[in-house]
Coordinates of C-alpha atoms in Angstrom, one line a residue:
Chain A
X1 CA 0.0 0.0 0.0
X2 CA 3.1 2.2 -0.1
X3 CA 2.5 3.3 -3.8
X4 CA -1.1 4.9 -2.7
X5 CA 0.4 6.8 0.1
X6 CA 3.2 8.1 -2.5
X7 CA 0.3 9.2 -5.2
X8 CA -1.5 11.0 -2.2
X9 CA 1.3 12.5 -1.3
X10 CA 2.7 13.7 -4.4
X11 CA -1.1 15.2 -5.2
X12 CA -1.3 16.7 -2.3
X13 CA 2.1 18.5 -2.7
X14 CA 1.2 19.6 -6.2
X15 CA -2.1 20.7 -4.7
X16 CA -1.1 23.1 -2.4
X17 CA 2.1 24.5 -4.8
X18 CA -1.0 25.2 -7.2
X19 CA -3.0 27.0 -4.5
X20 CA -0.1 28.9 -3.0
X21 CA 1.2 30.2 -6.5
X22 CA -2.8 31.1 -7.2
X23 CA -3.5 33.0 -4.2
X24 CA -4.8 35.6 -6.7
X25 CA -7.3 32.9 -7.9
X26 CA -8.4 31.5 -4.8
X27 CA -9.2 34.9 -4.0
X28 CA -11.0 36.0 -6.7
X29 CA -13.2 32.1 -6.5
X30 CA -14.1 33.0 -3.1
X31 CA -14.7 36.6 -4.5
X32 CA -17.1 34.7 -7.2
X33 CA -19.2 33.0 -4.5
X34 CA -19.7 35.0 -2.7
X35 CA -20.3 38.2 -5.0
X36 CA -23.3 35.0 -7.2
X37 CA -24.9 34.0 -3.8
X38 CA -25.5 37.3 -2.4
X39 CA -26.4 39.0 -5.7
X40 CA -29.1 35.5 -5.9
X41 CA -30.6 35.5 -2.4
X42 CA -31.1 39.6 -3.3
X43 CA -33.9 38.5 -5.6
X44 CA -36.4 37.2 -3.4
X45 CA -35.9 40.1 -1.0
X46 CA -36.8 42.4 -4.2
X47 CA -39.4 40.4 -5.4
X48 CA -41.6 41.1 -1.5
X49 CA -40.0 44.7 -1.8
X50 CA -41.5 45.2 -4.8
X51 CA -44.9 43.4 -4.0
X52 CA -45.2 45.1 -0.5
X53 CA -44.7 48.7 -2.1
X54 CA -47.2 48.1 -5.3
X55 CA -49.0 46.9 -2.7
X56 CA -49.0 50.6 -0.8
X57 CA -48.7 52.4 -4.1
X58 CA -52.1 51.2 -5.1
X59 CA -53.8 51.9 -1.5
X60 CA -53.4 47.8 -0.3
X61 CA -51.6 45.9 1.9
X62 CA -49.4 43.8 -0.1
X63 CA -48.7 40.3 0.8
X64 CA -49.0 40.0 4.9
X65 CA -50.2 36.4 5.7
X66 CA -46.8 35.0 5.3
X67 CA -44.6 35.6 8.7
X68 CA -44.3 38.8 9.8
X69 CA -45.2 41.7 7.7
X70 CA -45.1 38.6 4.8
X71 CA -41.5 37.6 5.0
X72 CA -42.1 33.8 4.5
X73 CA -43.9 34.6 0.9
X74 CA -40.6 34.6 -1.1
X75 CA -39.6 31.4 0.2
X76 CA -43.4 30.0 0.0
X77 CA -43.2 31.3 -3.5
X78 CA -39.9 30.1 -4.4
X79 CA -40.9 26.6 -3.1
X80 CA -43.6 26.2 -5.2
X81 CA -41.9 27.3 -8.4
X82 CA -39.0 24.7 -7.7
X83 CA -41.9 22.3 -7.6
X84 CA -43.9 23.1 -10.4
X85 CA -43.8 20.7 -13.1
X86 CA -42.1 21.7 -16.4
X87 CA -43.3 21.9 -19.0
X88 CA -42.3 21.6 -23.0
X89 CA -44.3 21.5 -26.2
X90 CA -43.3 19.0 -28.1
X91 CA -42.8 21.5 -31.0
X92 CA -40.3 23.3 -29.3
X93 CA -36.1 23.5 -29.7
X94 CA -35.1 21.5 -26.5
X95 CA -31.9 22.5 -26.4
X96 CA -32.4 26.1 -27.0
X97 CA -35.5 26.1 -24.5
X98 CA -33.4 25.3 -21.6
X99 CA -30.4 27.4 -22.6
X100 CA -32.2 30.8 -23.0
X101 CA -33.3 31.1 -19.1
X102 CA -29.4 30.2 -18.1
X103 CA -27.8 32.5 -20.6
X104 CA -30.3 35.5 -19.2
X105 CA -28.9 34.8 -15.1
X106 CA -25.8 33.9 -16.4
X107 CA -25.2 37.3 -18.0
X108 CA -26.6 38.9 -15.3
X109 CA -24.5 37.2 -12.6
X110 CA -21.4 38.0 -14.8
X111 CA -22.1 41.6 -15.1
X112 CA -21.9 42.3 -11.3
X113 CA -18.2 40.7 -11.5
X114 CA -16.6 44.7 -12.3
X115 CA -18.9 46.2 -9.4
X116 CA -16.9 47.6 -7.2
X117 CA -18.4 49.0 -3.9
X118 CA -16.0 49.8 -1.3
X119 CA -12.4 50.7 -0.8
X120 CA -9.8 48.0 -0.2
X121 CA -8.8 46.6 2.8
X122 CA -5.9 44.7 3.8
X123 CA -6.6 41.0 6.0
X124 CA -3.6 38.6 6.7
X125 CA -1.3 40.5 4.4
X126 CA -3.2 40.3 1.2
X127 CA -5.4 43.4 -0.1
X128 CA -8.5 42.7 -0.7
X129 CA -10.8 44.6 -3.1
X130 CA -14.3 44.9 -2.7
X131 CA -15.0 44.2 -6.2
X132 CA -14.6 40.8 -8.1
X133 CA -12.4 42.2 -11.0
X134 CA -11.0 45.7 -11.6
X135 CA -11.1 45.8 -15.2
X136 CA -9.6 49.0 -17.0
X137 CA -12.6 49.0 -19.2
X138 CA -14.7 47.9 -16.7
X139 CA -18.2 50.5 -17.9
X140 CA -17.3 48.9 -21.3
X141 CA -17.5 45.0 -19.8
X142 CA -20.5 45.8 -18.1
X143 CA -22.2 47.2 -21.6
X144 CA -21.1 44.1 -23.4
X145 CA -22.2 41.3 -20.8
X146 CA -25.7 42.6 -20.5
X147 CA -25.8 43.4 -24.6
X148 CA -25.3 39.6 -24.4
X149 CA -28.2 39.2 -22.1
X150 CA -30.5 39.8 -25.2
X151 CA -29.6 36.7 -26.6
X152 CA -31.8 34.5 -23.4
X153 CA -34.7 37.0 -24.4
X154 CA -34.7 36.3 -28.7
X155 CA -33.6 32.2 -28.0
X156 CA -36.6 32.1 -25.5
X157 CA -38.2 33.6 -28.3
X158 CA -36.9 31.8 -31.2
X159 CA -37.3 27.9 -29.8
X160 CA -40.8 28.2 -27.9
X161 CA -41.8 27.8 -31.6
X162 CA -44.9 30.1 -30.5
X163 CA -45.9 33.7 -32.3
X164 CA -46.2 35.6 -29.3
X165 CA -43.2 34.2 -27.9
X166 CA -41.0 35.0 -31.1
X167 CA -42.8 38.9 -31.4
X168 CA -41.3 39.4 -27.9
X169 CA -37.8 37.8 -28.9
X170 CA -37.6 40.7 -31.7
X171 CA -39.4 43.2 -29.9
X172 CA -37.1 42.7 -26.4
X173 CA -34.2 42.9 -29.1
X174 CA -35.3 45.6 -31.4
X175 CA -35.4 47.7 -28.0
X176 CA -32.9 47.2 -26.2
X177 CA -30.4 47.5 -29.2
X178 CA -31.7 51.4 -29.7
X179 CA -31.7 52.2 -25.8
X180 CA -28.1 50.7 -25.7
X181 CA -26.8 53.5 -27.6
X182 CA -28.4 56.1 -25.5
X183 CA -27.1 54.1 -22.7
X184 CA -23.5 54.2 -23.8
X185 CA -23.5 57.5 -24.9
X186 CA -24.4 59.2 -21.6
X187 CA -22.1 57.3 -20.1
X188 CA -19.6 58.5 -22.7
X189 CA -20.0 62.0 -20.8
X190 CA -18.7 60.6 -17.6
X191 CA -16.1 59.1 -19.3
X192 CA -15.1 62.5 -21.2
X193 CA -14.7 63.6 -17.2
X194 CA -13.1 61.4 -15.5
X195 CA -10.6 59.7 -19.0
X196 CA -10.8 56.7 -17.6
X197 CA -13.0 53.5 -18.3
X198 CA -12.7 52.2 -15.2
X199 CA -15.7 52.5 -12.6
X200 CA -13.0 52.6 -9.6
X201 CA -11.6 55.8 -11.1
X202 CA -15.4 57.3 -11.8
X203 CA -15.9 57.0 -8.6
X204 CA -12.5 58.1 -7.2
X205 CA -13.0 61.0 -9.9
X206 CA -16.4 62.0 -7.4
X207 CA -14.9 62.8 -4.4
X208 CA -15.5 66.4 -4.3
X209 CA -18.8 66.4 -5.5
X210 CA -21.3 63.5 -7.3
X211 CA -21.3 63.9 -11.1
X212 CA -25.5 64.4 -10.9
X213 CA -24.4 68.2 -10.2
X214 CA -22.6 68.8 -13.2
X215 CA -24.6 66.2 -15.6
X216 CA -28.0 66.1 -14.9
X217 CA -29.3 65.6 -18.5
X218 CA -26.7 62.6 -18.9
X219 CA -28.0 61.1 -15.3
X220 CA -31.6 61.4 -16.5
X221 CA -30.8 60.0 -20.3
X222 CA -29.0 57.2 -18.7
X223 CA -32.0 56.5 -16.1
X224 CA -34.3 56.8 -19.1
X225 CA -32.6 54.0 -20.8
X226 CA -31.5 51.9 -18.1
X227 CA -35.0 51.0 -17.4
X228 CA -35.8 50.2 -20.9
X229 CA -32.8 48.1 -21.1
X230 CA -34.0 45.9 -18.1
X231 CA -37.3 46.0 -19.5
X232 CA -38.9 47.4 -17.0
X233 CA -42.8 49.3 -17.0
X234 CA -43.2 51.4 -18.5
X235 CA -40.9 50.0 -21.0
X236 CA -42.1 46.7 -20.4
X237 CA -43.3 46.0 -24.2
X238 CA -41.0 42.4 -24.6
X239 CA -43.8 40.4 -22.1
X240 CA -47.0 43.1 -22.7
X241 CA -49.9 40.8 -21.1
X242 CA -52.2 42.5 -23.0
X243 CA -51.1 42.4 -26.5
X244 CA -48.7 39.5 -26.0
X245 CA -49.8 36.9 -23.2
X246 CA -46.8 37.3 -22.2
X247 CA -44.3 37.7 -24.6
X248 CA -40.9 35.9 -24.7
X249 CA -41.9 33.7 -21.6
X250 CA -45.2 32.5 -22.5
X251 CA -44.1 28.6 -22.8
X252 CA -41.8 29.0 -19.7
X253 CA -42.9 27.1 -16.5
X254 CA -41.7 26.6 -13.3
X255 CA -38.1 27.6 -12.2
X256 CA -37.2 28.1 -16.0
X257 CA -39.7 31.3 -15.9
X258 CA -38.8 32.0 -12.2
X259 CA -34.9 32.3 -13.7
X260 CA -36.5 35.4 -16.7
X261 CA -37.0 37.0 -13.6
X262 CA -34.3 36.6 -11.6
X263 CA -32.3 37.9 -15.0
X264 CA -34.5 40.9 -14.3
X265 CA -34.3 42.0 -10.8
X266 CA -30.3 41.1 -11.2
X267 CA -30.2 43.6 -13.7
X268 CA -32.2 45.8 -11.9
X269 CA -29.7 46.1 -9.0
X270 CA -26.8 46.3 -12.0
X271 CA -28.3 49.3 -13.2
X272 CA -29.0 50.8 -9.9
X273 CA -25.5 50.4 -9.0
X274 CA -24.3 51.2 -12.2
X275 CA -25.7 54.7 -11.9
X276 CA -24.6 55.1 -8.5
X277 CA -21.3 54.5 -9.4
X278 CA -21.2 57.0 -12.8
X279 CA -23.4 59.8 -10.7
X280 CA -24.4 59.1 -7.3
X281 CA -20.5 59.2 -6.2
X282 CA -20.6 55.7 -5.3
X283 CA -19.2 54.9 -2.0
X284 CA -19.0 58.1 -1.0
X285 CA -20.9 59.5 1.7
X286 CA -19.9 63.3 1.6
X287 CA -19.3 63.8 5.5
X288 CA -21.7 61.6 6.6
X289 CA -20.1 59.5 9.5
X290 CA -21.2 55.4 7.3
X291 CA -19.6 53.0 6.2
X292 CA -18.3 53.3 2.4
X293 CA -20.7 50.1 1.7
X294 CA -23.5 51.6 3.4
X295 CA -23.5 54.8 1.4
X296 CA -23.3 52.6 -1.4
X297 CA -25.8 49.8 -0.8
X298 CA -28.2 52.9 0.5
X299 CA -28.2 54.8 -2.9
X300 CA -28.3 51.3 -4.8
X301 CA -31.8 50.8 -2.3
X302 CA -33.3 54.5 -3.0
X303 CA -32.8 53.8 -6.7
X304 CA -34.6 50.3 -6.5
X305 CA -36.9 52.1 -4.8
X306 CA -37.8 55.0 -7.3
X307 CA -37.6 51.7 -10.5
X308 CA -41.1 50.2 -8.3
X309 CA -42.1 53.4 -7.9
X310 CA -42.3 54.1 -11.8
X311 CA -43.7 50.8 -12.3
X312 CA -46.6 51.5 -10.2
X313 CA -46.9 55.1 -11.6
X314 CA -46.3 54.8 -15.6
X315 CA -48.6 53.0 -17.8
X316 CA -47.3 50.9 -20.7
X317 CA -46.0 53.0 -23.9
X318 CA -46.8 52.1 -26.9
X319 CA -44.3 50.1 -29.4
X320 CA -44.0 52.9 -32.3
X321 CA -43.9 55.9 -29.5
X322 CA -41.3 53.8 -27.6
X323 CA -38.7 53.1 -30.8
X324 CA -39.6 56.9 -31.9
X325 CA -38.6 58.4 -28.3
X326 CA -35.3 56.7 -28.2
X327 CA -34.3 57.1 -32.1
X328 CA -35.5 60.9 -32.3
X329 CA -35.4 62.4 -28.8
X330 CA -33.3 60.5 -26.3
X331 CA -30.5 59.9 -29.1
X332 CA -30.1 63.7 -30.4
X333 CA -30.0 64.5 -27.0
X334 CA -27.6 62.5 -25.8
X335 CA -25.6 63.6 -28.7
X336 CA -25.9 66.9 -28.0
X337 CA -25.1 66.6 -24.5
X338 CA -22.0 64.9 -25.2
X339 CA -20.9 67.8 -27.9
X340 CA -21.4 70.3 -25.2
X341 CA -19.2 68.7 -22.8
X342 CA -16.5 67.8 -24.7
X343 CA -16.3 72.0 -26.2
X344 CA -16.7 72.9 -22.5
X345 CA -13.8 69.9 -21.5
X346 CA -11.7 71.2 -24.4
X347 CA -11.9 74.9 -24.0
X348 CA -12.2 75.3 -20.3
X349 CA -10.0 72.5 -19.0
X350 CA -7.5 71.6 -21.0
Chain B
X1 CA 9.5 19.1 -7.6
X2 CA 7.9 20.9 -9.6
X3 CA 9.3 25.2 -10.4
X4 CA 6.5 28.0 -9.0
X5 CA 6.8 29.5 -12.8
X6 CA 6.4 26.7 -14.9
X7 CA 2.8 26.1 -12.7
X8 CA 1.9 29.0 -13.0
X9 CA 2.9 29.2 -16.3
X10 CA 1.1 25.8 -16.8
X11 CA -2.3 27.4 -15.6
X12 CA -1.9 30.0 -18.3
X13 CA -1.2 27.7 -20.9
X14 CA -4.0 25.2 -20.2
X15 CA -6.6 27.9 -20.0
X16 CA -5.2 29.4 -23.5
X17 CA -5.1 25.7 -25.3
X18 CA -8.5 25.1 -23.9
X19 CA -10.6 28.3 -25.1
X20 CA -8.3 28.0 -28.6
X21 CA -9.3 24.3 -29.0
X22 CA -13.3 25.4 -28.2
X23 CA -12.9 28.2 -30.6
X24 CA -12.1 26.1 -33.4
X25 CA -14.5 23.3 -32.4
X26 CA -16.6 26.2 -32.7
X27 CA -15.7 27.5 -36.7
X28 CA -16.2 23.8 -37.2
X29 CA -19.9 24.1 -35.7
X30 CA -20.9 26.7 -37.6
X31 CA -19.7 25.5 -40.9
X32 CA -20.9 22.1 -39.9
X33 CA -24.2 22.6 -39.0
X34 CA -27.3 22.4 -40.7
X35 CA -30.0 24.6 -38.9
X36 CA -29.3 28.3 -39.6
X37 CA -29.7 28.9 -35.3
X38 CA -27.6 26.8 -34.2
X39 CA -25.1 27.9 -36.9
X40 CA -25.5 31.5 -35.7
X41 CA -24.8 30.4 -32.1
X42 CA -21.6 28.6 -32.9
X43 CA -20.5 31.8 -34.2
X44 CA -21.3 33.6 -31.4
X45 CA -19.2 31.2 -29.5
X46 CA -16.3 31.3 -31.7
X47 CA -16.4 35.1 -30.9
X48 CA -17.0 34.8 -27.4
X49 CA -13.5 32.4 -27.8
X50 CA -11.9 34.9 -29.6
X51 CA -12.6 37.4 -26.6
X52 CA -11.4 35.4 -24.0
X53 CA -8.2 34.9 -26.3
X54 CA -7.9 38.5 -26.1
X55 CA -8.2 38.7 -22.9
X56 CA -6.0 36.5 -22.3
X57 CA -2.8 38.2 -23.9
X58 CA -3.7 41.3 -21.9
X59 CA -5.8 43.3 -24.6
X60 CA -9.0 44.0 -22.6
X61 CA -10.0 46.8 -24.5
X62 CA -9.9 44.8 -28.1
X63 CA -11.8 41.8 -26.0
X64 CA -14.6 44.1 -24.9
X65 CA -15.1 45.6 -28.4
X66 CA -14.8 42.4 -29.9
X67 CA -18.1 41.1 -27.7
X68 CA -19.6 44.6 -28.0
X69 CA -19.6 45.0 -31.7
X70 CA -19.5 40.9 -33.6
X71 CA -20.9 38.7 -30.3
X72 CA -23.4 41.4 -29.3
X73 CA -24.5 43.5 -31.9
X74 CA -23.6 41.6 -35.3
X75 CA -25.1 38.3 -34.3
X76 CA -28.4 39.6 -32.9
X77 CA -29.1 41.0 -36.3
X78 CA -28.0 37.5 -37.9
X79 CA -30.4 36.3 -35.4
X80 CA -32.9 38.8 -36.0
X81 CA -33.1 38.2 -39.4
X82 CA -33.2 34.0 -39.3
X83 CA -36.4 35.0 -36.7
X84 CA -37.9 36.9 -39.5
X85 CA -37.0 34.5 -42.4
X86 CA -37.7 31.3 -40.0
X87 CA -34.9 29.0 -39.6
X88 CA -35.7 25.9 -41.3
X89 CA -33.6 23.1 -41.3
X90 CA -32.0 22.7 -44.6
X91 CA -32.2 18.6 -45.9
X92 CA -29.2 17.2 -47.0
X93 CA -29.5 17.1 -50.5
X94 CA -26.5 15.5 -51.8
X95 CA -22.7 15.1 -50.1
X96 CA -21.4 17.8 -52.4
X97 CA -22.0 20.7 -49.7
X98 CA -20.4 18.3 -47.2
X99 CA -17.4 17.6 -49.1
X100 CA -17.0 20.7 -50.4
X101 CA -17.0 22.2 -46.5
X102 CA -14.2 19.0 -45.9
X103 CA -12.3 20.3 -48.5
X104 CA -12.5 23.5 -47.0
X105 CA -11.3 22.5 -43.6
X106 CA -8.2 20.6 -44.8
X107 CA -7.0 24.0 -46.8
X108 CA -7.2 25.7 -43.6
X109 CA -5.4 22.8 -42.0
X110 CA -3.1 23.0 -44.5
X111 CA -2.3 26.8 -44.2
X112 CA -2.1 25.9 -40.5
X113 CA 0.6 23.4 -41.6
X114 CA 2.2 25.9 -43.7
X115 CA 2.6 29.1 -41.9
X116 CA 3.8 26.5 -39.0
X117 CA 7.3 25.4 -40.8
X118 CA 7.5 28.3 -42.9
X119 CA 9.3 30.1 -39.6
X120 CA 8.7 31.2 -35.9
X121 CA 6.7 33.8 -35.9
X122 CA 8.2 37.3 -35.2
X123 CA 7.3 39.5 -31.9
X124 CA 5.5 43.0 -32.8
X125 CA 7.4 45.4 -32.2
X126 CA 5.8 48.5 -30.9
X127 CA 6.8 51.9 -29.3
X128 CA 3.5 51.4 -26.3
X129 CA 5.3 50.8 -22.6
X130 CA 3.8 47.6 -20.6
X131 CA 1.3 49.8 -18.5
X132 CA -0.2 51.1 -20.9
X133 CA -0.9 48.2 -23.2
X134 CA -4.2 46.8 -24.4
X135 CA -5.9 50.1 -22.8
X136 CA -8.2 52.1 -24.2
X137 CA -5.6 54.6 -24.5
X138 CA -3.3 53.1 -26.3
X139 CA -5.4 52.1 -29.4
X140 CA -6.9 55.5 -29.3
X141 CA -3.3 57.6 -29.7
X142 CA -2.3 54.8 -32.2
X143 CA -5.5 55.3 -34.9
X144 CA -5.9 58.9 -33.9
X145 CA -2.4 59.9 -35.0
X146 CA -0.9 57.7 -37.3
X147 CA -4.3 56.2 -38.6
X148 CA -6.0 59.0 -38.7
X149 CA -6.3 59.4 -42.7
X150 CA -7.3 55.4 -43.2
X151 CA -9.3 55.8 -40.2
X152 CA -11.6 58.7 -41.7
X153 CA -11.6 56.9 -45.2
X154 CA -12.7 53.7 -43.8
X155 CA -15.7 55.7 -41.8
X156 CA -16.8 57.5 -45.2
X157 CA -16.7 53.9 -46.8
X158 CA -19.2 52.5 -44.2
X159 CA -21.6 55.8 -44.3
X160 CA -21.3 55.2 -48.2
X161 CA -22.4 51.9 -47.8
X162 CA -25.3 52.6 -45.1
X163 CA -26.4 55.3 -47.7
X164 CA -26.3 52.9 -50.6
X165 CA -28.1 50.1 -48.9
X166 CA -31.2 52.0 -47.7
X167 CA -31.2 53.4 -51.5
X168 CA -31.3 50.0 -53.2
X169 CA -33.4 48.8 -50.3
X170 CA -35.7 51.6 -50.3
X171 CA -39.5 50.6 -51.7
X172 CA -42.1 52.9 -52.7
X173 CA -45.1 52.8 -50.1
X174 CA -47.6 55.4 -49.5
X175 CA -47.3 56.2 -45.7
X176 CA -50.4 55.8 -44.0
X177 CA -51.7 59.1 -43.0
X178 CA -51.2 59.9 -39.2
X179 CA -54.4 60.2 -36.8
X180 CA -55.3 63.3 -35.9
X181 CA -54.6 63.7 -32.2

């Protein structure tokens, strides 16, 4: 039995030389957990915030049978989607019906990764950032990983094999293609302020004073189409009940439609943060005596907070109005914001 | 005993050979394939591969654009397109397609071959300091000075083209007359 003891050993060795030459990986693993579970068990917390405040934007009490104030009805609800049964029509793209749910959380999941929300700290020698990875383009990774998102939405689409289903697919697509460039345009003006690409500079950049102050048109264009790019009411047109049944998601059952969502309250607290970081100041709190992660997870609340609110406030647009505000108003605008602040960058601070 | 580089090095090297080998399975795929989606989505893979290649010789910024522009807004508009069109899948007719794509392979195998023995490939050599390379920056001094002309010509190309399109494109339809509000 000496041979097995040798193996073991020499695993073991090689093990342990792999880990203590990676620590950089094991860090950022642990960073990964722990950045996917937390960002996961959000969800449910956002799905009662957002039920218990439609509840008291509409003059009713919301769900309150559930534990106190109706705490238990995420986790009864969640329950009873993992044990739904699952359904597929038999006309449908198997493999592409099971994909486009994981490619929508996946995206999502993978977006927070460049979040950063805090300053480093140092434990047992090694510095640890409070963000998973600080890209140098990081505004740009965020853009591309949830430009990627739309692909869950048009496969969802594509292999229900099912008309509504597939005019959601290109309507979800159609629209968040033309808010994207709003989207990346406004956040070009940040960019033009700090010249840097990186949302740990942005918000280093903010120190002084929060970038709403100096662009609020930017801010408010990039609000504008962060909501339509998480599909969010008013801009809700991919999964319209009343034109639609329910758009992309109509064949989806159980946890497989559970996950659409979870894509979308994900990207929900992407945006938020997102806009915290470019105008908010991010982390910091301006003289108030918090923590730099409570200033931040305190804006990133008030702006969930205000995406219910306009849910409960706005009805639906409709499709043609929606495509001809972003293409003819939101779009010049931004551009025209952007030319102003580059002359005023150029001339006055050179 | 193993050395501390070569593992590390090793780690590198495994993760390059891996997303390389996926990204050819992937060209393979979409060639390969016989339903227009699942063609598409091999492609968006190979791109995704390409990224990550990218990525992994320290050029973030050409990763990033690489998944902005081909894997995210190229591809939906394949995909877009194959919605509207309906993505049947194509019958075999007869092995000539087939052949014709094995043919295909073994040139670019061949090439492979080719530009393997004719020599070692060559380092780039460029003027950009390690800091600052693969950044945003550095791409944006390089086309905005020494590029600049091509740069600008290649723009007025593409406009040309948009123009041109939406001209031979264009079909004559009465518009419908708007609703009085």
């Amino acid at each position: 039995m000496d041979w097995i003891t040798e193996i073991l050993n020499v695993t073991w060795n090689f093990i342990v030389l792999f880990l203590n030459e990676n620590i950089p990986l094991v860090v950022g693993s642990v960073k990964a957990v722990i950045i996917a579970v937390a960002i996961m068990s959000v969800v449910p917390a956002l799905v009662w915030l957002e039920r218990r405040l439609m509840g008291r934007f509409q003059v009713r009490l919301g769900p309150n049978r559930v534990g106190p104030f109706g705490l238990g009805q995420p986790m009864a609800d969640t329950v009873k989607l993992l044990f739904k049964e699952s359904i597929i029509q038999s006309s449908a793209d198997k493999f592409l019906f099971h994909l486009a749910p994981a490619v929508v959380v996946i995206t999502a999941i993978a977006a927070f990764a460049v979040i950063p929300f805090g300053e480093p700290f140092e434990v047992f020698g090694q510095t640890i950032e409070m963000w998973g990875a600080n890209v140098n383009s990081g505004i740009l990774f965020v853009f591309a990983i949830s430009g990627m998102g739309i692909y869950g939405m048009v496969l969802a689409g594509l292999s229900s094999n099912n008309k509504y289903s597939l005019m959601g697919g290109l309507r979800s697509s159609a629209q968040m293609i033309s808010y994207e460039l709003t989207l990346g345009l406004s956040a070009l003006s940040i960019i033009l302020l700090t010249g840097s690409l990186s949302l740990v500079d942005m918000v280093r950049a903010q120190e002084t004073y929060p970038f709403i102050l100096v662009q609020p048109l930017a801010f408010l264009l990039f609000f504008i189409a962060g909501i339509a790019e998480t599909n969010r009411a008013p801009f809700d047109l991919p999964e319209a009940e009343q034109e639609l049944v329910a758009g992309f998601h109509t064949e989806y059952t159980g946890m497989k439609f559970a996950m659409f969502f979870m894509g979308e309250y994900i990207n929900m607290v992407t945006m938020s943060a997102l806009v915290t970081l470019l105008f908010l100041g991010g982390w910091n709190a301006y003289g108030l005596p918090v923590w730099p992660i409570v200033s931040f997870a305190v804006k990133v609340f008030f702006l969930l907070c205000v995406f219910i609110w306009l849910r409960s406030t706005f009805p639906r647009i409709r499709y043609d109005r929606l495509m001809t505000f972003g293409w003819k108003i939101l779009l010049p605008l931004c551009l025209l914001n952007l030319m102003v602040t580059s002359t005023v960058k150029v001339i006055w601070f050179p | 005993m193993l050395e501390i580089a070569t593992v590390f090095d090793f780690t590198h090297d495994a993760v390059i050979f891996v997303v390389g080998v996926t990204a050819v399975l992937a060209s393979l795929g979409v060639i390969l394939c016989s339903s227009p989606i699942y063609s598409a989505l091999y492609l968006i893979g190979h791109m995704i591969c390409l990224a990550l290649l990218f990525l992994l010789y320290n050029a973030e910024f050409l990763a990033v654009v690489q998944i902005i522009v081909y894997a995210g807004a190229v591809m939906i508009l394949f995909l877009f397109i194959i919605a509207l069109l309906g993505g049947k899948k194509e019958i075999q007719e007869n092995s000539l397609h087939r052949s014709m794509a094995f043919a295909f392979v073994f040139t670019l195998l061949g090439e492979l071959y080719l530009s393997a023995t004719v020599g070692p490939t060559k380092q780039v050599q460029g003027e950009i300091p390690a800091e600052m390379f693969g950044s945003a920056k550095a791409i944006g001094l390089e086309l905005f000075s020494k590029h600049i002309v091509a740069f600008e010509l290649a723009s007025c190309l593409l406009l040309v083209a948009a123009v041109g399109v939406i001209c031979l494109a264009k079909f004559s339809f009465a518009p419908l007359r708007r609703r009085v509000r």
